[in-house]
PDB file of C-alpha atoms and ligand atoms in Angstrom:
ATOM      1  CA  UNK A   1       8.652  14.014   5.211  1.00 87.00           C
ATOM      2  CA  UNK A   2       8.799  11.260   8.065  1.00 97.00           C
ATOM      3  CA  UNK A   3      11.026   9.114   7.463  1.00 98.00           C
ATOM      4  CA  UNK A   4      11.984   5.941   9.455  1.00 98.00           C
ATOM      5  CA  UNK A   5      14.284   8.156  12.469  1.00 98.00           C
ATOM      6  CA  UNK A   6      11.249  10.379  12.513  1.00 98.00           C
ATOM      7  CA  UNK A   7       9.263   7.903  13.082  1.00 98.00           C
ATOM      8  CA  UNK A   8      11.082   5.973  15.425  1.00 98.00           C
ATOM      9  CA  UNK A   9      11.373   9.657  17.508  1.00 98.00           C
ATOM     10  CA  UNK A  10       7.605   9.382  17.038  1.00 98.00           C
ATOM     11  CA  UNK A  11       6.818   6.184  18.684  1.00 98.00           C
ATOM     12  CA  UNK A  12       9.177   6.825  21.405  1.00 98.00           C
ATOM     13  CA  UNK A  13       7.256   9.997  22.206  1.00 98.00           C
ATOM     14  CA  UNK A  14       3.979   7.626  21.955  1.00 98.00           C
ATOM     15  CA  UNK A  15       6.011   4.617  24.322  1.00 98.00           C
ATOM     16  CA  UNK A  16       6.921   7.058  26.894  1.00 98.00           C
ATOM     17  CA  UNK A  17       3.072   9.448  27.091  1.00 98.00           C
ATOM     18  CA  UNK A  18       0.317   7.291  25.180  1.00 98.00           C
ATOM     19  CA  UNK A  19       0.969   3.661  27.387  1.00 98.00           C
ATOM     20  CA  UNK A  20      -1.444   2.146  29.419  1.00 98.00           C
ATOM     21  CA  UNK A  21      -4.087   6.021  29.755  1.00 98.00           C
ATOM     22  CA  UNK A  22      -6.949   4.873  29.399  1.00 98.00           C
ATOM     23  CA  UNK A  23      -8.771   7.018  26.647  1.00 98.00           C
ATOM     24  CA  UNK A  24     -11.724   8.626  27.769  1.00 98.00           C
ATOM     25  CA  UNK A  25     -12.123  10.456  24.201  1.00 98.00           C
ATOM     26  CA  UNK A  26     -11.553  10.886  20.897  1.00 98.00           C
ATOM     27  CA  UNK A  27     -12.023  14.107  18.193  1.00 97.00           C
ATOM     28  CA  UNK A  28     -11.796  13.155  14.560  1.00 97.00           C
ATOM     29  CA  UNK A  29     -11.372  16.743  13.049  1.00 96.00           C
ATOM     30  CA  UNK A  30     -10.620  15.578  10.115  1.00 96.00           C
ATOM     31  CA  UNK A  31     -12.119  12.191   8.738  1.00 96.00           C
ATOM     32  CA  UNK A  32     -10.947  12.049   5.197  1.00 95.00           C
ATOM     33  CA  UNK A  33      -7.841  11.149   6.649  1.00 95.00           C
ATOM     34  CA  UNK A  34      -8.934   7.706   8.847  1.00 97.00           C
ATOM     35  CA  UNK A  35      -8.661   4.845   6.215  1.00 96.00           C
ATOM     36  CA  UNK A  36     -10.455   2.225   4.936  1.00 94.00           C
ATOM     37  CA  UNK A  37     -13.060   2.991   8.444  1.00 95.00           C
ATOM     38  CA  UNK A  38     -15.525   5.427   9.267  1.00 96.00           C
ATOM     39  CA  UNK A  39     -14.681   8.414  12.100  1.00 96.00           C
ATOM     40  CA  UNK A  40     -17.579   6.479  14.259  1.00 96.00           C
ATOM     41  CA  UNK A  41     -16.774   3.296  14.400  1.00 96.00           C
ATOM     42  CA  UNK A  42     -12.511   4.528  14.872  1.00 96.00           C
ATOM     43  CA  UNK A  43     -13.828   6.189  17.783  1.00 96.00           C
ATOM     44  CA  UNK A  44     -15.919   3.071  19.567  1.00 96.00           C
ATOM     45  CA  UNK A  45     -13.178   0.676  19.125  1.00 96.00           C
ATOM     46  CA  UNK A  46     -10.295   3.240  20.998  1.00 98.00           C
ATOM     47  CA  UNK A  47     -12.988   4.685  23.747  1.00 98.00           C
ATOM     48  CA  UNK A  48     -12.987   2.645  26.899  1.00 98.00           C
ATOM     49  CA  UNK A  49      -9.129   0.976  25.391  1.00 98.00           C
ATOM     50  CA  UNK A  50      -5.507   1.664  26.204  1.00 98.00           C
ATOM     51  CA  UNK A  51      -2.828   1.885  23.761  1.00 98.00           C
ATOM     52  CA  UNK A  52      -0.400  -1.020  25.251  1.00 98.00           C
ATOM     53  CA  UNK A  53       2.730  -1.513  22.898  1.00 98.00           C
ATOM     54  CA  UNK A  54       4.248  -0.015  19.839  1.00 98.00           C
ATOM     55  CA  UNK A  55       5.654  -1.166  16.382  1.00 98.00           C
ATOM     56  CA  UNK A  56       7.647   0.837  13.794  1.00 98.00           C
ATOM     57  CA  UNK A  57       8.168  -0.529  10.703  1.00 98.00           C
ATOM     58  CA  UNK A  58       9.432   1.552   8.302  1.00 98.00           C
ATOM     59  CA  UNK A  59       7.628   5.075   8.631  1.00 98.00           C
ATOM     60  CA  UNK A  60       4.346   3.498   9.079  1.00 98.00           C
ATOM     61  CA  UNK A  61       3.578   3.586  13.010  1.00 98.00           C
ATOM     62  CA  UNK A  62       1.479   0.455  14.634  1.00 98.00           C
ATOM     63  CA  UNK A  63       0.712   1.124  18.497  1.00 98.00           C
ATOM     64  CA  UNK A  64      -1.681  -1.852  20.009  1.00 98.00           C
ATOM     65  CA  UNK A  65      -5.405  -0.999  21.274  1.00 98.00           C
ATOM     66  CA  UNK A  66      -5.957  -3.095  24.621  1.00 98.00           C
ATOM     67  CA  UNK A  67      -9.156  -5.054  22.643  1.00 89.00           C
ATOM     68  CA  UNK A  68      -6.957  -6.499  20.126  1.00 92.00           C
ATOM     69  CA  UNK A  69      -6.496  -4.426  17.358  1.00 97.00           C
ATOM     70  CA  UNK A  70      -3.924  -1.834  16.090  1.00 98.00           C
ATOM     71  CA  UNK A  71      -4.011   1.059  15.324  1.00 98.00           C
ATOM     72  CA  UNK A  72      -1.246   2.162  11.758  1.00 98.00           C
ATOM     73  CA  UNK A  73      -0.111   6.022  11.885  1.00 98.00           C
ATOM     74  CA  UNK A  74       1.887   7.233   9.224  1.00 98.00           C
ATOM     75  CA  UNK A  75       2.286  10.845   8.847  1.00 97.00           C
ATOM     76  CA  UNK A  76       2.722  11.806   5.157  1.00 95.00           C
ATOM     77  CA  UNK A  77       5.070  14.831   4.020  1.00 92.00           C
ATOM     78  CA  UNK A  78       4.437  16.673   7.573  1.00 92.00           C
ATOM     79  CA  UNK A  79       2.692  14.517   9.862  1.00 96.00           C
ATOM     80  CA  UNK A  80       3.815  14.190  13.763  1.00 97.00           C
ATOM     81  CA  UNK A  81       1.868  13.918  17.450  1.00 97.00           C
ATOM     82  CA  UNK A  82       2.319  16.035  20.473  1.00 97.00           C
ATOM     83  CA  UNK A  83       1.832  16.391  24.396  1.00 97.00           C
ATOM     84  CA  UNK A  84      -0.248  18.780  25.506  1.00 97.00           C
ATOM     85  CA  UNK A  85      -2.479  19.237  28.156  1.00 96.00           C
ATOM     86  CA  UNK A  86      -4.902  22.167  27.679  1.00 96.00           C
ATOM     87  CA  UNK A  87      -6.902  22.728  24.405  1.00 95.00           C
ATOM     88  CA  UNK A  88      -5.699  26.440  24.067  1.00 95.00           C
ATOM     89  CA  UNK A  89      -2.262  24.021  22.921  1.00 95.00           C
ATOM     90  CA  UNK A  90      -3.487  22.097  20.244  1.00 94.00           C
ATOM     91  CA  UNK A  91      -1.762  22.475  17.550  1.00 94.00           C
ATOM     92  CA  UNK A  92      -3.832  23.844  14.140  1.00 92.00           C
ATOM     93  CA  UNK A  93      -3.887  21.388  11.677  1.00 93.00           C
ATOM     94  CA  UNK A  94      -4.698  18.391  14.484  1.00 95.00           C
ATOM     95  CA  UNK A  95      -6.640  16.080  12.719  1.00 96.00           C
ATOM     96  CA  UNK A  96      -6.886  13.362  15.510  1.00 97.00           C
ATOM     97  CA  UNK A  97      -6.648  14.351  18.938  1.00 98.00           C
ATOM     98  CA  UNK A  98      -6.852  11.038  22.022  1.00 98.00           C
ATOM     99  CA  UNK A  99      -8.080  12.459  25.676  1.00 98.00           C
ATOM    100  CA  UNK A 100      -6.746  10.731  28.509  1.00 98.00           C
ATOM    101  CA  UNK A 101      -8.475  10.001  31.083  1.00 98.00           C
ATOM    102  CA  UNK A 102      -5.382  10.890  33.246  1.00 97.00           C
ATOM    103  CA  UNK A 103      -6.040  14.596  31.330  1.00 98.00           C
ATOM    104  CA  UNK A 104      -3.195  14.875  29.160  1.00 98.00           C
ATOM    105  CA  UNK A 105      -3.893  14.191  25.458  1.00 98.00           C
ATOM    106  CA  UNK A 106      -2.466  13.743  22.628  1.00 98.00           C
ATOM    107  CA  UNK A 107      -2.799  15.637  18.877  1.00 98.00           C
ATOM    108  CA  UNK A 108      -1.866  13.715  15.507  1.00 97.00           C
ATOM    109  CA  UNK A 109      -1.311  16.999  13.193  1.00 96.00           C
ATOM    110  CA  UNK A 110      -0.910  16.625   9.082  1.00 94.00           C
ATOM    111  CA  UNK A 111      -0.607  20.075   7.631  1.00 90.00           C
ATOM    112  CA  UNK A 112      -1.441  18.696   4.462  1.00 88.00           C
ATOM    113  CA  UNK A 113      -3.182  15.917   4.976  1.00 87.00           C
ATOM    114  CA  UNK A 114      -0.850  13.262   3.335  1.00 91.00           C
ATOM    115  CA  UNK A 115      -0.754  11.141   5.681  1.00 94.00           C
ATOM    116  CA  UNK A 116      -2.979   8.076   7.176  1.00 96.00           C
ATOM    117  CA  UNK A 117      -4.696   6.463   9.470  1.00 97.00           C
ATOM    118  CA  UNK A 118      -6.577   2.777  10.009  1.00 96.00           C
ATOM    119  CA  UNK A 119      -7.179   0.119  12.463  1.00 97.00           C
ATOM    120  CA  UNK A 120      -5.611  -3.186  11.408  1.00 97.00           C
ATOM    121  CA  UNK A 121      -6.252  -6.694  13.142  1.00 97.00           C
ATOM    122  CA  UNK A 122      -2.348  -7.422  13.294  1.00 98.00           C
ATOM    123  CA  UNK A 123       1.019  -5.901  12.015  1.00 98.00           C
ATOM    124  CA  UNK A 124       1.312  -9.356  10.597  1.00 97.00           C
ATOM    125  CA  UNK A 125      -2.158  -8.499   7.763  1.00 97.00           C
ATOM    126  CA  UNK A 126      -1.539  -4.772   7.339  1.00 97.00           C
ATOM    127  CA  UNK A 127       2.054  -5.577   6.529  1.00 97.00           C
ATOM    128  CA  UNK A 128       1.204  -7.629   3.591  1.00 96.00           C
ATOM    129  CA  UNK A 129      -1.713  -6.226   2.537  1.00 96.00           C
ATOM    130  CA  UNK A 130       1.124  -2.635   1.833  1.00 96.00           C
ATOM    131  CA  UNK A 131       3.394  -5.280   0.506  1.00 97.00           C
ATOM    132  CA  UNK A 132       6.028  -3.903   2.785  1.00 97.00           C
ATOM    133  CA  UNK A 133       9.995  -5.019   2.546  1.00 97.00           C
ATOM    134  CA  UNK A 134      11.742  -5.736   5.449  1.00 97.00           C
ATOM    135  CA  UNK A 135      12.105  -2.606   7.864  1.00 98.00           C
ATOM    136  CA  UNK A 136      15.723  -0.540   7.018  1.00 98.00           C
ATOM    137  CA  UNK A 137      17.424  -1.504  10.864  1.00 98.00           C
ATOM    138  CA  UNK A 138      15.553  -5.044  10.535  1.00 98.00           C
ATOM    139  CA  UNK A 139      18.261  -7.555  11.772  1.00 96.00           C
ATOM    140  CA  UNK A 140      17.663  -9.609   9.116  1.00 95.00           C
ATOM    141  CA  UNK A 141      17.732  -7.285   5.854  1.00 97.00           C
ATOM    142  CA  UNK A 142      21.606  -8.557   6.339  1.00 97.00           C
ATOM    143  CA  UNK A 143      24.439  -7.420   4.611  1.00 97.00           C
ATOM    144  CA  UNK A 144      23.571 -10.542   2.173  1.00 97.00           C
ATOM    145  CA  UNK A 145      20.183 -10.077   1.933  1.00 97.00           C
ATOM    146  CA  UNK A 146      20.709  -6.399   1.163  1.00 98.00           C
ATOM    147  CA  UNK A 147      23.154  -7.331  -1.638  1.00 97.00           C
ATOM    148  CA  UNK A 148      20.617 -10.314  -3.164  1.00 96.00           C
ATOM    149  CA  UNK A 149      17.420  -8.054  -3.452  1.00 94.00           C
ATOM    150  CA  UNK A 150      19.278  -4.923  -4.950  1.00 95.00           C
ATOM    151  CA  UNK A 151      21.298  -6.952  -7.280  1.00 89.00           C
ATOM    152  CA  UNK A 152      17.746  -7.492  -8.967  1.00 87.00           C
ATOM    153  CA  UNK A 153      16.485  -4.187  -9.179  1.00 91.00           C
ATOM    154  CA  UNK A 154      16.388  -1.659 -12.132  1.00 91.00           C
ATOM    155  CA  UNK A 155      17.193   2.323 -12.337  1.00 94.00           C
ATOM    156  CA  UNK A 156      18.687   4.524  -9.779  1.00 96.00           C
ATOM    157  CA  UNK A 157      20.154   3.312  -6.654  1.00 97.00           C
ATOM    158  CA  UNK A 158      18.841   6.129  -5.486  1.00 97.00           C
ATOM    159  CA  UNK A 159      15.374   5.378  -6.554  1.00 96.00           C
ATOM    160  CA  UNK A 160      16.149   2.023  -5.113  1.00 97.00           C
ATOM    161  CA  UNK A 161      16.640   2.996  -1.798  1.00 98.00           C
ATOM    162  CA  UNK A 162      13.160   4.355  -1.839  1.00 97.00           C
ATOM    163  CA  UNK A 163      11.718   1.373  -2.486  1.00 96.00           C
ATOM    164  CA  UNK A 164       8.786   0.383  -0.120  1.00 97.00           C
ATOM    165  CA  UNK A 165       8.670  -2.758  -1.076  1.00 96.00           C
ATOM    166  CA  UNK A 166      12.379  -3.637  -1.307  1.00 96.00           C
ATOM    167  CA  UNK A 167      13.115  -2.380   2.323  1.00 97.00           C
ATOM    168  CA  UNK A 168      11.102   0.174   4.088  1.00 98.00           C
ATOM    169  CA  UNK A 169      11.935   3.178   5.959  1.00 98.00           C
ATOM    170  CA  UNK A 170      14.242   5.468   3.832  1.00 98.00           C
ATOM    171  CA  UNK A 171      12.861   8.336   2.109  1.00 97.00           C
ATOM    172  CA  UNK A 172      14.167  10.824  -0.344  1.00 97.00           C
ATOM    173  CA  UNK A 173      16.096  13.265   2.615  1.00 97.00           C
ATOM    174  CA  UNK A 174      17.996  10.021   4.200  1.00 98.00           C
ATOM    175  CA  UNK A 175      18.586   8.082   0.402  1.00 98.00           C
ATOM    176  CA  UNK A 176      20.356  11.163  -0.047  1.00 98.00           C
ATOM    177  CA  UNK A 177      22.371  10.511   3.096  1.00 98.00           C
ATOM    178  CA  UNK A 178      23.289   6.874   2.647  1.00 98.00           C
ATOM    179  CA  UNK A 179      24.753   7.425  -0.878  1.00 98.00           C
ATOM    180  CA  UNK A 180      26.458  10.918   0.185  1.00 98.00           C
ATOM    181  CA  UNK A 181      28.427   8.553   2.945  1.00 98.00           C
ATOM    182  CA  UNK A 182      28.827   5.850   1.049  1.00 98.00           C
ATOM    183  CA  UNK A 183      30.607   7.962  -2.241  1.00 98.00           C
ATOM    184  CA  UNK A 184      28.057   6.484  -4.319  1.00 98.00           C
ATOM    185  CA  UNK A 185      26.458   9.031  -7.373  1.00 98.00           C
ATOM    186  CA  UNK A 186      22.212   9.126  -6.965  1.00 98.00           C
ATOM    187  CA  UNK A 187      22.133   8.220 -10.408  1.00 97.00           C
ATOM    188  CA  UNK A 188      23.450   5.548 -10.304  1.00 97.00           C
ATOM    189  CA  UNK A 189      22.417   2.610 -11.608  1.00 96.00           C
ATOM    190  CA  UNK A 190      21.974   0.018  -9.390  1.00 96.00           C
ATOM    191  CA  UNK A 191      22.845  -2.760 -12.016  1.00 95.00           C
ATOM    192  CA  UNK A 192      26.127  -1.082 -12.314  1.00 95.00           C
ATOM    193  CA  UNK A 193      26.937  -1.088  -8.581  1.00 96.00           C
ATOM    194  CA  UNK A 194      29.515  -4.094  -7.662  1.00 95.00           C
ATOM    195  CA  UNK A 195      28.968  -6.218  -4.649  1.00 95.00           C
ATOM    196  CA  UNK A 196      31.034  -4.198  -2.524  1.00 96.00           C
ATOM    197  CA  UNK A 197      30.336  -0.732  -3.455  1.00 97.00           C
ATOM    198  CA  UNK A 198      26.503  -2.393  -2.271  1.00 97.00           C
ATOM    199  CA  UNK A 199      27.898  -3.725   1.185  1.00 97.00           C
ATOM    200  CA  UNK A 200      29.274  -0.367   1.650  1.00 98.00           C
ATOM    201  CA  UNK A 201      25.507   1.343   1.509  1.00 98.00           C
ATOM    202  CA  UNK A 202      24.302  -1.516   3.638  1.00 98.00           C
ATOM    203  CA  UNK A 203      26.779  -0.358   6.256  1.00 98.00           C
ATOM    204  CA  UNK A 204      26.232   3.661   5.203  1.00 98.00           C
ATOM    205  CA  UNK A 205      22.621   2.732   5.155  1.00 98.00           C
ATOM    206  CA  UNK A 206      22.801   1.217   9.532  1.00 98.00           C
ATOM    207  CA  UNK A 207      24.913   4.235  10.571  1.00 98.00           C
ATOM    208  CA  UNK A 208      22.698   6.657   9.113  1.00 98.00           C
ATOM    209  CA  UNK A 209      19.569   6.027  10.643  1.00 98.00           C
ATOM    210  CA  UNK A 210      20.850   4.602  14.028  1.00 98.00           C
ATOM    211  CA  UNK A 211      23.111   7.952  14.321  1.00 98.00           C
ATOM    212  CA  UNK A 212      19.538  10.181  12.534  1.00 98.00           C
ATOM    213  CA  UNK A 213      17.452   8.637  15.544  1.00 98.00           C
ATOM    214  CA  UNK A 214      20.235   8.852  18.026  1.00 98.00           C
ATOM    215  CA  UNK A 215      20.286  12.671  17.101  1.00 98.00           C
ATOM    216  CA  UNK A 216      16.558  12.729  17.763  1.00 98.00           C
ATOM    217  CA  UNK A 217      16.037  13.257  13.818  1.00 97.00           C
ATOM    218  CA  UNK A 218      17.081  16.907  14.191  1.00 97.00           C
ATOM    219  CA  UNK A 219      18.941  18.279  11.166  1.00 94.00           C
ATOM    220  CA  UNK A 220      20.705  20.381  13.455  1.00 94.00           C
ATOM    221  CA  UNK A 221      22.572  17.633  15.694  1.00 97.00           C
ATOM    222  CA  UNK A 222      22.933  15.444  13.101  1.00 97.00           C
ATOM    223  CA  UNK A 223      26.979  14.501  13.658  1.00 96.00           C
ATOM    224  CA  UNK A 224      29.440  16.694  11.757  1.00 94.00           C
ATOM    225  CA  UNK A 225      30.294  15.442   8.386  1.00 96.00           C
ATOM    226  CA  UNK A 226      26.324  15.044   7.742  1.00 98.00           C
ATOM    227  CA  UNK A 227      25.307  16.266   4.552  1.00 97.00           C
ATOM    228  CA  UNK A 228      21.156  16.699   6.305  1.00 97.00           C
ATOM    229  CA  UNK A 229      21.457  19.886   7.285  1.00 95.00           C
ATOM    230  CA  UNK A 230      23.343  21.349   4.031  1.00 95.00           C
ATOM    231  CA  UNK A 231      20.626  20.487   1.548  1.00 94.00           C
ATOM    232  CA  UNK A 232      20.495  23.876  -0.372  1.00 90.00           C
ATOM    233  CA  UNK A 233      22.000  24.296  -3.142  1.00 87.00           C
ATOM    234  CA  UNK A 234      25.987  25.733  -3.455  1.00 86.00           C
ATOM    235  CA  UNK A 235      25.513  24.770   0.776  1.00 95.00           C
ATOM    236  CA  UNK A 236      29.535  23.365   0.996  1.00 97.00           C
ATOM    237  CA  UNK A 237      30.141  19.970   1.397  1.00 98.00           C
ATOM    238  CA  UNK A 238      31.306  18.723   4.622  1.00 97.00           C
ATOM    239  CA  UNK A 239      33.770  16.783   3.562  1.00 97.00           C
ATOM    240  CA  UNK A 240      36.014  18.516   0.584  1.00 97.00           C
ATOM    241  CA  UNK A 241      33.862  21.768   0.979  1.00 97.00           C
ATOM    242  CA  UNK A 242      33.212  21.844  -2.630  1.00 96.00           C
ATOM    243  CA  UNK A 243      29.339  23.033  -3.490  1.00 96.00           C
ATOM    244  CA  UNK A 244      26.649  20.849  -3.439  1.00 97.00           C
ATOM    245  CA  UNK A 245      24.307  20.328  -6.101  1.00 96.00           C
ATOM    246  CA  UNK A 246      20.838  19.841  -6.319  1.00 96.00           C
ATOM    247  CA  UNK A 247      19.654  17.181  -8.965  1.00 96.00           C
ATOM    248  CA  UNK A 248      16.754  15.562 -10.338  1.00 96.00           C
ATOM    249  CA  UNK A 249      17.396  11.668  -9.652  1.00 92.00           C
ATOM    250  CA  UNK A 250      14.162   9.133 -10.735  1.00 85.00           C
ATOM    251  CA  UNK A 251      12.052  12.696 -10.375  1.00 89.00           C
ATOM    252  CA  UNK A 252      12.583  13.567  -6.473  1.00 90.00           C
ATOM    253  CA  UNK A 253      15.093  16.544  -6.359  1.00 93.00           C
ATOM    254  CA  UNK A 254      17.701  14.789  -4.469  1.00 96.00           C
ATOM    255  CA  UNK A 255      21.377  16.983  -2.662  1.00 97.00           C
ATOM    256  CA  UNK A 256      24.984  15.228  -3.618  1.00 97.00           C
ATOM    257  CA  UNK A 257      28.378  15.872  -4.332  1.00 97.00           C
ATOM    258  CA  UNK A 258      29.730  15.862  -7.819  1.00 96.00           C
ATOM    259  CA  UNK A 259      33.424  15.772  -5.928  1.00 97.00           C
ATOM    260  CA  UNK A 260      32.694  13.199  -3.441  1.00 98.00           C
ATOM    261  CA  UNK A 261      29.850  10.456  -4.778  1.00 97.00           C
ATOM    262  CA  UNK A 262      31.652   8.885  -8.524  1.00 86.00           C
ATOM    263  CA  UNK A 263      29.401   6.758 -10.187  1.00 73.00           C
TER     264      UNK A 263
HETATM  265 ZN1   ZN B 301      32.964  16.712  -1.668  1.00 63.17          ZN
END
């Protein structure tokens, strides 16, 4: 599922390939992916306009239109953008396609249709409506505000990191990586963690997300010592060589090393 680093990679692709180009045509192949707006209304907002800037907040990408509104993109479990020129290059699960006057096309694919595409007057309006917490890489989410907001949480540390109302951008995969790097057991009760361990999780969160972006969110390009390319039971732990285990935490399957991650 696309998380903060993946969506940041999508944002950079969008910046490179979709800004300041006149939108000639829009195809809505799966109208049910649009939230809060009819396909015709959405289409007429885009055609003749241009995208002028991008903003990522957690797992959401917002792209400004020269007409004033912002298109909101969420990638669900399997969404991604592709850029192509010829129609025979269109991916099979393209739900929305934007054709630019220049001849290039931007496709939004989402095989399982769990993503969402919408329109909002402004990023502030959207963030308030969704009740999203600060982006996990926002400088305002510093060590002390991170510790303060987590110290009020009940439940496991893994579910706290994945709570988008607390902080936005971390999901199942990166919560595992952050806790592995911080040597914290995913099932630890957040309220049992001392301040210095929460601070270590904050430090790991910043480092892991930035390193994952630097790796283009490609599992095979992650730094040595990442758990991410070894998300399978009985894979060997990159730190101690022991067995990686899979277990459900708050209903989500997590991967961890029982030797390296203590409560
Ligand atoms: Zn280990």
